[in-house]
C-alpha angles and dihedrals in degrees: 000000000000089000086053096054086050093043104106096185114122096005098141094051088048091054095044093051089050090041094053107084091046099047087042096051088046096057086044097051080046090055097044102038083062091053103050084057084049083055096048093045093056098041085042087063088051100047087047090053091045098043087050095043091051080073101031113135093258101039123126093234091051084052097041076048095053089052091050121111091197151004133295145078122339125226127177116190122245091358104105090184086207122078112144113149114153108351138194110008109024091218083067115118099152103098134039126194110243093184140346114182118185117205125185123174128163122227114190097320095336117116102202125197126190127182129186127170139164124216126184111214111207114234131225118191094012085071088082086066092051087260103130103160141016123220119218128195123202129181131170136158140206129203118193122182120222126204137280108253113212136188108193116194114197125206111190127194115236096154115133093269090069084060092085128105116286104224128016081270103056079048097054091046100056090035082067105042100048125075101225092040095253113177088184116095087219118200100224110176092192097059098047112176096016099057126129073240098064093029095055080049084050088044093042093231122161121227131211082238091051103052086039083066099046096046092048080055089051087046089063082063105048090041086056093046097052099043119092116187110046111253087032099127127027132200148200130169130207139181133204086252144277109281141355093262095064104031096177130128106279117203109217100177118013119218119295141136083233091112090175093061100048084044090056094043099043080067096061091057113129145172125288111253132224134210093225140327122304093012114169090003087284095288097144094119110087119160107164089056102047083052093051090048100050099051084063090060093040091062133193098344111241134211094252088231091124148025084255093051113048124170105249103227116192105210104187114192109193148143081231105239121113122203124184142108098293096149100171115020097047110141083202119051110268150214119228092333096313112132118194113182145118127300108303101235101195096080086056095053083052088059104049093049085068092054105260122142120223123213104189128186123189126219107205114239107228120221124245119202105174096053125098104211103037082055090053099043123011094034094065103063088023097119079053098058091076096043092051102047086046089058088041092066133063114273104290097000092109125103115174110201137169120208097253089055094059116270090196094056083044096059103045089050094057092049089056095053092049085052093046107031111104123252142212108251123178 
């Protein structure tokens, strides 16, 4: 036994034969541990393009999202959202899914996928060393932001004082053709034919009320134009009524996603009429009431994450100066009880701690010299119209615009601000 430890003969071969598991199983740890990277990186890309799929536009979980009140998980029936099977080359037989489990959830107006699986990838040569597979975990997620749903509800100011020319030229017309100098096209019932109303149509003057119509008609283009998912924004328009018997808040389009509709009927929108002049001492312009009036049809405000919980949105269009019976709490001096001033802003700052948001365009209120009343009363507090239509409205929602600048442009760049601005969220 001792001559056969000492014996040298054949050494090499001895230690190869006793090296060669090792040294094989190594190479083929080497080999399969590659390819079960191979493996991971391949099932990797298909779980990033599921997971992103998962909150694509278009995919089932975004529009079950878009119909959610609230937080929380999203399930979809009979949509799995996971079927992997064998990916990537068909001849592959190397690897087999143990689990893939898709989770989407929505958090305010993200929509958040999140995909884990586990794959076991069979061995070759590492068996030798008792490996016989390797286990993979993949993981990716997708977001996916959803759009801010929007209900806009327009009051729109048809009160006398919108009956005025539109431009210093439509002022100056009617100014001419009218024996006390009247620039307002009034709608005075009694005279019929021969009010200030049918002579300003003879004389083919626009009116504030009349591009105010027109330019709510062009809104409805540019609000289905900018939308991108359909049922996005919803509108309704008011006015502050018919006519001055009846000085309510008139609904002229009730609330609806047809933008069409409301584009066809804002056309329509016309002056309030009058019985006579002077009726009811010319108190038709109540602003505090038409704002108390339409909270009530806004509603609770909501957070605009879904369809079911759309951000209520007042868009005021107005020349700014209120006129009715208002005796004690005026903020201007009055007559009788009529109090003619600028735009109360009080009931504005009620809204906005509720969380509305107020667009509000101002129609300038054109000076006019050569009438009586407007030297006594409005041309006292006239530098105040615009201020205080600009602190009635949300932080960057006012546009002050005059006819001859483009209402309609004016009022489609104010609702582009309201649908892009940024907003607090919790």
């Amino acid at each position: 036994m001792l001559n056969f430890w000492r014996d040298k003969g054949g050494n090499f071969a001895i230690l190869t034969a006793l090296l060669a598991v090792p040294l094989f199983g190594a190479a083929g740890l080497a080999l399969d541990f590659s390819q079960a990277l191979a493996v991971k990186e391949d099932l990797q890309q298909t779980a990033d393009a599921t997971a992103l799929g998962a909150v694509s536009k278009d995919s089932p979980y975004v529009a079950e999202a878009r119909k959610m009140s609230g937080d929380g998980p999203i399930t979809v029936p009979g949509h799995s959202g996971v079927d992997f099977g064998k990916k990537g080359d068909s001849k592959k037989n190397d690897f087999e899914i143990e689990n893939a489990t898709l989770l989407v959830k929505k958090t305010g107006n993200i929509v958040e996928s999140s995909l884990e699986l586990k794959a076991t990838v069979n061995t070759t040569l590492s068996a030798i060393l008792g490996k016989d597979f390797f286990t993979v975990s993949i993981k990716s997620t997708g977001r996916y932001q959803t759009e801010k749903y929007m209900n806009f509800y327009l009051l729109l100011d048809n009160t006398p004082s919108m009956g005025v020319g539109a431009t210093p030229q439509d002022v100056a017309t009617m100014v001419a053709n009218t024996r006390d100098q009247c620039a307002f096209a009034c709608h005075d019932v009694q005279s019929g034919k021969n009010s200030y109303y049918e002579l300003a149509k003879k004389l083919k003057v626009t009116t504030r009320i009349n591009v105010v119509g027109k330019a709510t008609a062009s809104l409805m283009d540019t609000a289905a134009g900018t939308q991108t998912v359909s049922d996005q924004f919803r509108m309704a328009v008011y006015t502050f009524g018919e006519k001055a018997e009846d000085t309510k808040l008139l609904e002229v389009v009730p609330l609806t996603s047809n933008l069409s509709d409301v584009k066809n009927r804002s056309n329509k929108i016309d002056l309030m009429s009058i019985p006579y002049q002077g009726y009811d001492n010319d108190q038709q312009t109540d602003i505090d009431r038409a704002l108390t009036q339409i909270a009530l049809k806004m509603g609770p405000q909501g957070n605009g994450n879904s369809s079911a919980t759309p951000e209520k949105v007042l868009y005021f269009v107005s020349d700014g100066v209120g006129d009715s019976y208002k005796p004690t709490s005026c903020t201007k001096k009055t007559t009788n009880g009529r109090c003619q001033e600028p735009i109360d802003t009080r009931l504005c700052t009620a809204l906005k701690s509720q969380g509305y948001r107020i667009a509000v365009l101002y129609t300038t209120y054109l000076p006019l010299p050569t009438n009586g009343w407007y030297n006594d009363w409005i041309r006292p507090f006239q530098s105040e119209i615009s201020t205080r239509m600009q602190d009635c409205a949300s932080q960057g929602l006012f546009f002050e615009v005059s006819p001859t600048q483009g209402i309609s442009d004016a009022m489609s760049a104010l609702f582009k601000r309201v649908v892009s601005s940024p907003r607090l969220s919790s």
